[in-house]
Short mmCIF file of C-alpha atoms and ligand atoms in Angstrom, two decimals:
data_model
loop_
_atom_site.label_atom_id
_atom_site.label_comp_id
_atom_site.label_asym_id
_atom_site.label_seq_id
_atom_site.Cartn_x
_atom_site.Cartn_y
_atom_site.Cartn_z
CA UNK A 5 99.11 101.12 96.36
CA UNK A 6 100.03 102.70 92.98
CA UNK A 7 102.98 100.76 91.35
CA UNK A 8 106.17 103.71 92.26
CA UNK A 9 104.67 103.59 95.40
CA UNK A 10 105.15 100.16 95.85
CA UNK A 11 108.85 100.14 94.20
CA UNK A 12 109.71 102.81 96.70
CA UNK A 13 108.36 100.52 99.44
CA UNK A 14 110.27 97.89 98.58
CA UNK A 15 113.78 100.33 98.15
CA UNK A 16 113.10 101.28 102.29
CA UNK A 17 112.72 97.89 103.07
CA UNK A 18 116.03 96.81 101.11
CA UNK A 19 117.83 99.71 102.86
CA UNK A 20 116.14 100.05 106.75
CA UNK A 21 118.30 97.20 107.67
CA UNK A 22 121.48 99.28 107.36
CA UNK A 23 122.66 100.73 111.08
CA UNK A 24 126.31 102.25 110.78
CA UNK A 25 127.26 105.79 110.94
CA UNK A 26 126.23 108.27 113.69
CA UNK A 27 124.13 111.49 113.97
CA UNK A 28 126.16 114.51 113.75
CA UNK A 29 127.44 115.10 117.22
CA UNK A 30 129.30 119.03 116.62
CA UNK A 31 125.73 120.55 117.12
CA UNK A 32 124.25 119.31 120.50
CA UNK A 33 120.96 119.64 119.37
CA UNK A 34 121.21 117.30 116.41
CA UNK A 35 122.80 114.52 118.53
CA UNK A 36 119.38 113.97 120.08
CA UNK A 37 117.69 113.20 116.96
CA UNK A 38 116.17 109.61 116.97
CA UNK A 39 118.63 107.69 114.34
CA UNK A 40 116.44 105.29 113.31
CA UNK A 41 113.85 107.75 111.65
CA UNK A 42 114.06 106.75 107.62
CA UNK A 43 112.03 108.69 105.02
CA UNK A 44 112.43 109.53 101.18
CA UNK A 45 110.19 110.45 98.00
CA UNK A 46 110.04 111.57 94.48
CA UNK A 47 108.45 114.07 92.58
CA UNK A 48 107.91 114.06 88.84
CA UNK A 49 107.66 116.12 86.16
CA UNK A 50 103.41 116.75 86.32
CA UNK A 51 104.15 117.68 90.25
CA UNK A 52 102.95 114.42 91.70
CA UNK A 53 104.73 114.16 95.38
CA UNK A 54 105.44 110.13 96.24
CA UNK A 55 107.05 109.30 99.91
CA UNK A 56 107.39 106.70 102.02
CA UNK A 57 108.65 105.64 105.37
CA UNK A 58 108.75 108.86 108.26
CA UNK A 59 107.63 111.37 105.90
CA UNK A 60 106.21 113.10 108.21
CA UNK A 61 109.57 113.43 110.28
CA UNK A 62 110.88 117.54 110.33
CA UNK A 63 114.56 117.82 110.63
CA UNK A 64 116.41 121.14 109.71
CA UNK A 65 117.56 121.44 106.04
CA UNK A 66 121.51 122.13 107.72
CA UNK A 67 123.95 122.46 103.95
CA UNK A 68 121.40 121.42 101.82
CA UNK A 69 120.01 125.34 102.50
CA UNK A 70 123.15 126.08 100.30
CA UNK A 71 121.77 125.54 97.16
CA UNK A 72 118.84 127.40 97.39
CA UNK A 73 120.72 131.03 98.73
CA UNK A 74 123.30 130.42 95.75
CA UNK A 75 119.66 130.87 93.70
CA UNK A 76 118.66 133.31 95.40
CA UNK A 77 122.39 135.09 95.20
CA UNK A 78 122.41 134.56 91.51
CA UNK A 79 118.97 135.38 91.09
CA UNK A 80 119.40 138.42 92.70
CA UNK A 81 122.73 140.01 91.43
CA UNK A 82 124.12 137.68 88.37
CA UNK A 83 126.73 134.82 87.73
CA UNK A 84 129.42 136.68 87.36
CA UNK A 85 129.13 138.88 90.83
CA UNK A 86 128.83 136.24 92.67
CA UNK A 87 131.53 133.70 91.55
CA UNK A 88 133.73 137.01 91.85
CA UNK A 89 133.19 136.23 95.13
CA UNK A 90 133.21 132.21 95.64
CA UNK A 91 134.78 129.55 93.69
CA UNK A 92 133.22 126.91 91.40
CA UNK A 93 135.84 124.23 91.72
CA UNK A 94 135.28 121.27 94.23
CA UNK A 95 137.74 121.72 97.27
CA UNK A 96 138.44 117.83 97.69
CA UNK A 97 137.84 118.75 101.43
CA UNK A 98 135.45 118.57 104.33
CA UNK A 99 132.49 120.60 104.43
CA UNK A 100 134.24 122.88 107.01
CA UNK A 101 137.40 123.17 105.94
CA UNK A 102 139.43 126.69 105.20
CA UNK A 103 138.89 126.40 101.67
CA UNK A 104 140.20 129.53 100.33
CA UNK A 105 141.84 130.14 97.55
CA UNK A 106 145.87 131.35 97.38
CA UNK A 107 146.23 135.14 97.41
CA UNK A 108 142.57 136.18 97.06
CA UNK A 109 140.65 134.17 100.05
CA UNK A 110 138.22 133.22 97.72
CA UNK A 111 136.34 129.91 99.15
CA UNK A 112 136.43 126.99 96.31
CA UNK A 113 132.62 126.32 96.19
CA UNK A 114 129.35 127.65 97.73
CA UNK A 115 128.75 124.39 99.24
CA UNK A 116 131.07 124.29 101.16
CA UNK A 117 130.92 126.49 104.87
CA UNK A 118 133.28 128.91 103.90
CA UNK A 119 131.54 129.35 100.37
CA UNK A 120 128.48 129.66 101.87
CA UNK A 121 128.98 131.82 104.61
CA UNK A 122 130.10 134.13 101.68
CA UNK A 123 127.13 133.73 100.05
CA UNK A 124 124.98 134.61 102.46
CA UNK A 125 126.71 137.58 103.35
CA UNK A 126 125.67 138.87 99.49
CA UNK A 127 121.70 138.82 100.41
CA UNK A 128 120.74 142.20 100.88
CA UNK A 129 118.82 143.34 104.03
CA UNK A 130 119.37 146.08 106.83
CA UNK A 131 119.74 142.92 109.75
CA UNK A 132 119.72 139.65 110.46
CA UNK A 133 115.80 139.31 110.46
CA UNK A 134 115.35 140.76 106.92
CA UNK A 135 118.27 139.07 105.53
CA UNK A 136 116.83 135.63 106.65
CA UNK A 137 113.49 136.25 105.72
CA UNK A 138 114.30 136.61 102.26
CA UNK A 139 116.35 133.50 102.15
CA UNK A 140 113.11 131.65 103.88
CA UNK A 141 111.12 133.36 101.49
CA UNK A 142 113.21 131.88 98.15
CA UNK A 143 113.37 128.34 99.79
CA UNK A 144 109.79 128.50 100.70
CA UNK A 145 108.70 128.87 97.07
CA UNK A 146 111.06 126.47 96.23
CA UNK A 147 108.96 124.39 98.75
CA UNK A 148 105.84 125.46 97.67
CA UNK A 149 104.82 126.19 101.81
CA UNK A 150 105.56 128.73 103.96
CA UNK A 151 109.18 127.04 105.76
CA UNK A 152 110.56 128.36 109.49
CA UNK A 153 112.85 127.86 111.94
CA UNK A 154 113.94 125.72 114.79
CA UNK A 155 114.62 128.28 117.13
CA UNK A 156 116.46 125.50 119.27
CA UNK A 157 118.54 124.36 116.97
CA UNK A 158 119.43 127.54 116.07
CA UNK A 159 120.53 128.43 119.01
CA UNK A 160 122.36 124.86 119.88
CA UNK A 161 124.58 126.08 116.65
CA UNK A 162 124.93 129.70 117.85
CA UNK A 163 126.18 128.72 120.68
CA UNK A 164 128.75 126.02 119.16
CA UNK A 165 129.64 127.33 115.85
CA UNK A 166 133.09 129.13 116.51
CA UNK A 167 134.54 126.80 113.58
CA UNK A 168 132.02 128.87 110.97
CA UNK A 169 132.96 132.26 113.12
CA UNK A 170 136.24 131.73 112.42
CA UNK A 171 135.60 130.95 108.64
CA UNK A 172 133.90 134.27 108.70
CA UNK A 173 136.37 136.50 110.50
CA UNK A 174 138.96 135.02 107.74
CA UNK A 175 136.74 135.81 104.71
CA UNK A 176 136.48 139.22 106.29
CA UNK A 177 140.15 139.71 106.44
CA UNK A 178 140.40 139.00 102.53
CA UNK A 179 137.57 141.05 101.84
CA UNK A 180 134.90 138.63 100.43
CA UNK A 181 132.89 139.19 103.84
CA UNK A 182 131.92 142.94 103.68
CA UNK A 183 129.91 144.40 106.73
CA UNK A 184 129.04 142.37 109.82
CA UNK A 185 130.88 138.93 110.27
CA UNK A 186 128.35 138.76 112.69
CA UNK A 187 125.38 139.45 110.80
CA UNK A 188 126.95 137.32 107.80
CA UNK A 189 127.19 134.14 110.27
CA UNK A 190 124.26 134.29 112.26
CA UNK A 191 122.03 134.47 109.30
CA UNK A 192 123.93 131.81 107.68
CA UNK A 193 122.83 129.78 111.26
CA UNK A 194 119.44 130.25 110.81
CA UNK A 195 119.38 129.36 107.07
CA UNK A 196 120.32 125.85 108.17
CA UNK A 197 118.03 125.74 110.84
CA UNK A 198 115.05 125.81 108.68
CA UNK A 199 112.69 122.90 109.17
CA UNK A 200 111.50 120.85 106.63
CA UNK A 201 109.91 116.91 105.54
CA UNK A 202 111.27 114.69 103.11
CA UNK A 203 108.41 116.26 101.03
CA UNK A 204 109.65 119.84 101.08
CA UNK A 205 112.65 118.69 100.05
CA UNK A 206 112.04 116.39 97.27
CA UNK A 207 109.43 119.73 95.96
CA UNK A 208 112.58 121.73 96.21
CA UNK A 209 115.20 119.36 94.19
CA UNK A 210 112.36 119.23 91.59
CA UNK A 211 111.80 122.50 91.39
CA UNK A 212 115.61 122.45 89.87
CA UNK A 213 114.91 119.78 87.98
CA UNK A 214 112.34 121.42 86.08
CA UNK A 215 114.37 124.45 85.25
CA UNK A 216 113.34 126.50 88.14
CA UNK A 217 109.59 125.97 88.18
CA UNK A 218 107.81 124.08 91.10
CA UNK A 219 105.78 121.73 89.50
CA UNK A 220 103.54 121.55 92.59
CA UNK A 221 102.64 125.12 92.20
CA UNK A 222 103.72 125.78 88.91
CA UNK A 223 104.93 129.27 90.24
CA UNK A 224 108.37 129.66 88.18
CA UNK A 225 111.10 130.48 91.18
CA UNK A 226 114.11 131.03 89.39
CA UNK A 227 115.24 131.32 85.87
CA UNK A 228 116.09 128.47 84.09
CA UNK A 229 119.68 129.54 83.92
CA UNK A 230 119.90 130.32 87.90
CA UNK A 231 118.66 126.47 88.07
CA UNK A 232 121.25 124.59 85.82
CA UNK A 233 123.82 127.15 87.57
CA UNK A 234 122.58 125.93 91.07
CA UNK A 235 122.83 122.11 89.58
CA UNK A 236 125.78 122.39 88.00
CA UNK A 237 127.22 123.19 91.31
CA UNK A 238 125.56 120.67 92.98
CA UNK A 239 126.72 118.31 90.60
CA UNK A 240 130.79 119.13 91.19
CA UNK A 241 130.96 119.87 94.93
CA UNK A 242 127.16 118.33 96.82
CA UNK A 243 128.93 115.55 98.63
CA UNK A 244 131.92 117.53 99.55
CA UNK A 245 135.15 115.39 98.89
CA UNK A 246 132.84 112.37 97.98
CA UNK A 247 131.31 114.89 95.05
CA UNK A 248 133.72 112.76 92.25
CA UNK A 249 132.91 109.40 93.63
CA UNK A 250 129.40 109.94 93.84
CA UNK A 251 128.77 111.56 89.92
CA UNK A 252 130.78 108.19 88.92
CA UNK A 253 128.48 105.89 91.24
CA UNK A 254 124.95 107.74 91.30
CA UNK A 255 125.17 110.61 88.78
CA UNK A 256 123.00 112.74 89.79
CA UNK A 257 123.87 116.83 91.06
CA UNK A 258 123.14 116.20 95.33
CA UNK A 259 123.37 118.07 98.48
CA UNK A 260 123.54 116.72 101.71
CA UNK A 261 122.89 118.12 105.02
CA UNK A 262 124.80 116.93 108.57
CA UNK A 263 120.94 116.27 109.97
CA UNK A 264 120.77 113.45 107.46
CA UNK A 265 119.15 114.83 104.61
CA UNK A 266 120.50 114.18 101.11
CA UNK A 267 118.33 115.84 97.78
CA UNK A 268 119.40 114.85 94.45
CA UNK A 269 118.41 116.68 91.01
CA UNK A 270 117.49 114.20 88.30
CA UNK A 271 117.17 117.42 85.38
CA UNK A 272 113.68 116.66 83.74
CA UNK A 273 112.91 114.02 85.63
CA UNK A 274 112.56 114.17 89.39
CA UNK A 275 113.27 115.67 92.47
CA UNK A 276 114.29 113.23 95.22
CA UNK A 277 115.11 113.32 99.00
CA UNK A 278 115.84 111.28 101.59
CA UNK A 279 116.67 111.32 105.53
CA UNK A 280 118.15 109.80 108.06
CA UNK A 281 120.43 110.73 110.64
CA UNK A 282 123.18 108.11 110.70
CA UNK A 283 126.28 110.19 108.65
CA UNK A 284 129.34 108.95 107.65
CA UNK A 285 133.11 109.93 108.11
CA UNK A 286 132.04 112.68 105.04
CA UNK A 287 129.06 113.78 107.36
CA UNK A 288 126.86 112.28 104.19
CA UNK A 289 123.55 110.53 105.66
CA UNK A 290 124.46 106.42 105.31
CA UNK A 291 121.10 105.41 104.54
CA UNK A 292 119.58 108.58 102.86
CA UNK A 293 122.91 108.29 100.00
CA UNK A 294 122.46 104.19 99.45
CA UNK A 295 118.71 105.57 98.63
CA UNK A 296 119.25 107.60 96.08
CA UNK A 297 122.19 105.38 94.75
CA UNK A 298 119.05 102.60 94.43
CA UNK A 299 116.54 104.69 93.29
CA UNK A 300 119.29 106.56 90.47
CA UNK A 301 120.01 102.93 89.31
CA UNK A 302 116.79 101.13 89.57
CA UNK A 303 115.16 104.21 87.82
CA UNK A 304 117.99 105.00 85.06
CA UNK A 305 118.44 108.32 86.11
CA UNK A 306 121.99 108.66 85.67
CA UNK A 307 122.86 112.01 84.76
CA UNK A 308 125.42 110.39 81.62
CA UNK A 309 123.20 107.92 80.97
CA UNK A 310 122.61 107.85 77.34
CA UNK A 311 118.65 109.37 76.08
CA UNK A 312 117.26 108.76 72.35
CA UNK A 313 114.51 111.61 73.02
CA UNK A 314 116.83 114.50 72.35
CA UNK A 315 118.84 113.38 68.81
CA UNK A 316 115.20 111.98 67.73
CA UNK A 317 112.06 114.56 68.07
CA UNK A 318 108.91 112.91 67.24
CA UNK A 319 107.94 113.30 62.97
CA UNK A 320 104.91 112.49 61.63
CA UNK A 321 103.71 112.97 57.99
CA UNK A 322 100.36 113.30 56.85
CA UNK A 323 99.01 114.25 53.31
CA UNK A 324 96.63 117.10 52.69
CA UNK A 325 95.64 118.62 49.30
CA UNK A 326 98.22 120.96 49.21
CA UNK A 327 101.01 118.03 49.58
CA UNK A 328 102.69 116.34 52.83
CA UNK A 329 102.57 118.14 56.09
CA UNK A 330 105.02 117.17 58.43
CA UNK A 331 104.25 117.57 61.61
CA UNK A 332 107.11 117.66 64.69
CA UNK A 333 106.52 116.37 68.23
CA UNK A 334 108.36 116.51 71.55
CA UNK A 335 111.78 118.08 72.17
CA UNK A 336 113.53 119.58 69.04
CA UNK A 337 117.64 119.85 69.75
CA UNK A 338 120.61 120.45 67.52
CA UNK A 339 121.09 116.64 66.97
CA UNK A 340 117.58 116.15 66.22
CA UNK A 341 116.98 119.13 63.62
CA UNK A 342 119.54 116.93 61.37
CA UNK A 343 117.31 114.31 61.57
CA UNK A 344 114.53 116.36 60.62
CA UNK A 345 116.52 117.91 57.54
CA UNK A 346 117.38 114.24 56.33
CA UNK A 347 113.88 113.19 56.43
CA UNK A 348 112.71 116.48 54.82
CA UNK A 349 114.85 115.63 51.66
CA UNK A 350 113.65 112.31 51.25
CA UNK A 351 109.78 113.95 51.37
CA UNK A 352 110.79 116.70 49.41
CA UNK A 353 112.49 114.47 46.65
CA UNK A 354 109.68 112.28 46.49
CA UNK A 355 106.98 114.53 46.17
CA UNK A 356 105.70 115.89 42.91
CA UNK A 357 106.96 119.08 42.11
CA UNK A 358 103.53 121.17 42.41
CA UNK A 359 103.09 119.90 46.58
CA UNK A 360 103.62 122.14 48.99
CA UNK A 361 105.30 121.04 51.91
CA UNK A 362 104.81 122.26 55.53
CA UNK A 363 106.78 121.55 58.33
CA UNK A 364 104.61 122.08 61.15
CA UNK A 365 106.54 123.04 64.49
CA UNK A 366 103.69 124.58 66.33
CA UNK A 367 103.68 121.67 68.64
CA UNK A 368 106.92 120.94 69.79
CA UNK A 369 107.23 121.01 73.46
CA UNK A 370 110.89 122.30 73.55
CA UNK A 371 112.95 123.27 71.05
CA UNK A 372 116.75 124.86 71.06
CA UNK A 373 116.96 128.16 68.88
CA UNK A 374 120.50 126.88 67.27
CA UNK A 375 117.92 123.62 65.35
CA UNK A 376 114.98 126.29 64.72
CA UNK A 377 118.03 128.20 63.24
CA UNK A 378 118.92 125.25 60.99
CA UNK A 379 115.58 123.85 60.32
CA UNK A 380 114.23 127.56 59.30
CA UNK A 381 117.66 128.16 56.57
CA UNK A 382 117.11 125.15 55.62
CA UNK A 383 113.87 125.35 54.88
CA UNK A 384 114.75 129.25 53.53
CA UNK A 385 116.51 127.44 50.34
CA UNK A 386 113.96 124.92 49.71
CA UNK A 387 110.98 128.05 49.16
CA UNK A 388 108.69 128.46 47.80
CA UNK A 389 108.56 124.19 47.87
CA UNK A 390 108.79 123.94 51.74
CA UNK A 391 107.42 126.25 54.28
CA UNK A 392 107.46 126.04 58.17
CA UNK A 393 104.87 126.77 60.56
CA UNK A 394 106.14 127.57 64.06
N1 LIG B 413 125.13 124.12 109.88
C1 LIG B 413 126.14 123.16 109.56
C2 LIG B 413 127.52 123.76 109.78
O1 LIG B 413 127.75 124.84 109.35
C3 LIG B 413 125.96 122.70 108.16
C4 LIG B 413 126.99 121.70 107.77
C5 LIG B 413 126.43 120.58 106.93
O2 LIG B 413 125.24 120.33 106.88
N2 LIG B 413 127.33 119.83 106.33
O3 LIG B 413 128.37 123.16 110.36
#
C-alpha cells in the first residue's frame, strides 16, 4: 500500500468508531440508506484519485449539487447577473430556511435551498429535461464520467418536498423566480438526485481546486474565476450556520449534502470527499466532517495556514560568457517579485560593468501580471545592463 494510502487507512479507522447522528429522515428514501457505510478520498494536483473504505458506495450528491449549478450559472451568464439575483452573505440559518432578504426577496446564499432553487431557475432550457441535462452535463465534466439520476429518490423528494415548493412560490412572488415555479423546483429535485461515489466527488472538489480544470481529464470546465467564485462561496456559507465554525476549525471552502456527503476544496492542493449518512442537528454528515477536520489538520491544509512558496519563487544564478543569468522557478507573486528585485541588485552591483544580465522567466510555472509588471520596469531602468526573457 502506497504511504497516503496507508495514512488515509489509518484516518477511517480512527473515525469508523464514531455512531451518533441519524440519516436524514425528511426524504423517505434517504432514511433507508445503510448508516454504517463510510468512504472518503483525495485527489491531488497530477490527478491521482486515492479512497478508502465504501468507495464504491453511490449515494445522491443532495446540496453539494449547489456548487456546481452556481458554475454553471456563472459560467453561463456572469457574476454580476447572477448575484443580482442571490445573495453572497451566509444566512446563519438552516439549509431550508426562508432566507430572503428585506424588501427584495433576494435569498442570502446559493447554498442554501432558497438560493439554490433560484439558481437553478437561471439555467436556460425549454423544460425540465433540457434544463437538467445541462446541469448533469456541467457536473459530469466536473466528474470526469457521464453522472445520472436516481429516479427513486427523485421521486421520494417530489413527492415530499412542499418545504422547497413553498420556497419557490415565495421567490416567485418577489420576482427572482421567473417562469415555472414548477419547472424551477422539479429540476432543482433532480439536480440533487444525481448519483455519485466518494470518487466523483473528490474529482469534482479538485476540479475547483485546480482553478476549474479536472486534473483527471485535464479538460478545463470552468474558468478560473467561475472556480474561486464557486469556492469563495463555499468557503462563507458550505456548512450552513456551522460555515464560521468550520473555516475557524478545518479551513477549508466545503459543501455538504443531507445523504451524508461532505466535499472540501483545498485550492492547489486537493479535492476531498467523504460519506456517511449519520447527520447532525445542522444536517452535516458526523463522520464524513470529523474526516476532513483530520485529514485538513494532519495534512496542513488549512486554508490560512501560512505558505513560503508564494513570497519566495525559486532563483537560481548561473554564469555564462555574456555575465550571470538568473534563472526563476515555480510560482512568481507580488511578494515574491520583491524578492527577486532585491537579489537582482545585489547581482547587478556585483557584476562588472561590461556583463549582461538576464533574468530568465521562461520557466516559471505561475506568475501574477502585477510582479511581471514590477520585475519588467524594473528591469526597464536597469537597460541596457539587465534584460528579461519571458
Ligand atoms: N434535496 C435536499 C433538500 O432540498 C437538499 C438539502 C441538503 O442536502 N442539505 O431538502
Amino acid at each position: 500500500m502506497d504511504p497516503i494510502t496507508a495514512l488515509l487507512e489509518k484516518v477511517l479507522i480512527e473515525i469508523g468508531p464514531h455512531d451518533s447522528g441519524e440519516p436524514a429522515s425528511y426524504i423517505p428514501e434517504l432514511a433507508e440508506s445503510d448508516p454504517n457505510l463510510l468512504a472518503f478520498g483525495v485527489v491531488g494536483p497530477r490527478g491521482r484519485v486515492m479512497t478508502v473504505g465504501d468507495d464504491g458506495a453511490e449515494f445522491t450528491i443532495q446540496s453539494m449539487s449547489k456548487p456546481f449549478v452556481l458554475a454553471l450559472a456563472l459560467h453561463t451568464f456572469g457574476r454580476e447577473a447572477v448575484f443580482a439575483r442571490v445573495g453572497a452573505e451566509p444566512s446563519g440559518e438552516p439549509f431550508n430556511a426562508i432566507s430572503l432578504e428585506a424588501g427584495t426577496g433576494r435569498p442570502a446564499n446559493p447554498m442554501v435551498n432558497a438560493g439554490a432553487i433560484a439558481t437553478t431557475s437561471l439555467i436556460p432550457g425549454a423544460d425540465i429535461d433540457e434544463r437538467t441535462a445541462a446541469i448533469v452535463a456541467m457536473m459530469s465534466a466536473f466528474a470526469g464520467r457521464s453522472l445520472w439520476i436516481d429516479e427513486s429518490v427523485y421521486a421520494s423528494e417530489s413527492a415530499t418536498g412542499d418545504r422547497n415548493r413553498a420556497l419557490a412560490h415565495l421567490l416567485k412572488s418577489y420576482g427572482i423566480v421567473e417562469g415555472s415555479v414548477h419547472d424551477a423546483v422539479e429540476t432543482y429535485f433532480r439536480q440533487c438526485s444525481v448519483l455519485v461515489t466518494v470518487r466523483d466527488l473528490a474529482v469534482m472538489a479538485a476540479t475547483l481546486a485546480f482553478g476549474g480544470r479536472n486534473p483527471v481529464t485535464r479538460e478545463r470546465v470552468v474558468s478560473e474565476r467561475v472556480a474561486r467564485d464557486v469556492t469563495s462561496i463555499m468557503a462563507s456559507c458550505g456548512m450552513y450556520d456551522f460555515s464560521g465554525e468550520w473555516m475557524l476549525r478545518v479551513g477549508l471552502p466545503a459543501k455538504s449534502g443531507v445523504s451524508g456527503g461532505v466535499m472540501a476544496v483545498a485550492p492547489s492542493q486537493f479535492g476531498v470527499a467523504a460519506f456517511s449518512p449519520r447527520l447532525d442537528a445542522h444536517g452535516n454528515s458526523v463522520r464524513a466532517q470529523a474526516i476532513v477536520a483530520m485529514l485538513s489538520d494532519r495534512f496542513g491544509m488549512h486554508l490560512l495556514e501560512p505558505h513560503e512558496s508564494i513570497a519566495a519563487p525559486g532563483i537560481s544564478v548561473q554564469e555564462s560568457a555574456a555575465g550571470p543569468v538568473v534563472r526563476l522557478g515555480g510560482e512568481l507573486g507580488f511578494a515574491g517579485a520583491e524578492r527577486v528585485l532585491s537579489m537582482l541588485r545585489e547581482i547587478v552591483t556585483a557584476a562588472p560593468n561590461a556583463a549582461v544580465i538576464t533574468v530568465d522567466a521562461a520557466e516559471l510555472a505561475r506568475s501574477h501580471p502585477a510582479a511581471v509588471m514590477v520585475l519588467q520596469t524594473e528591469i526597464d531602468s536597469m537597460a541596457p545592463r539587465v534584460r528579461l526573457l519571458q
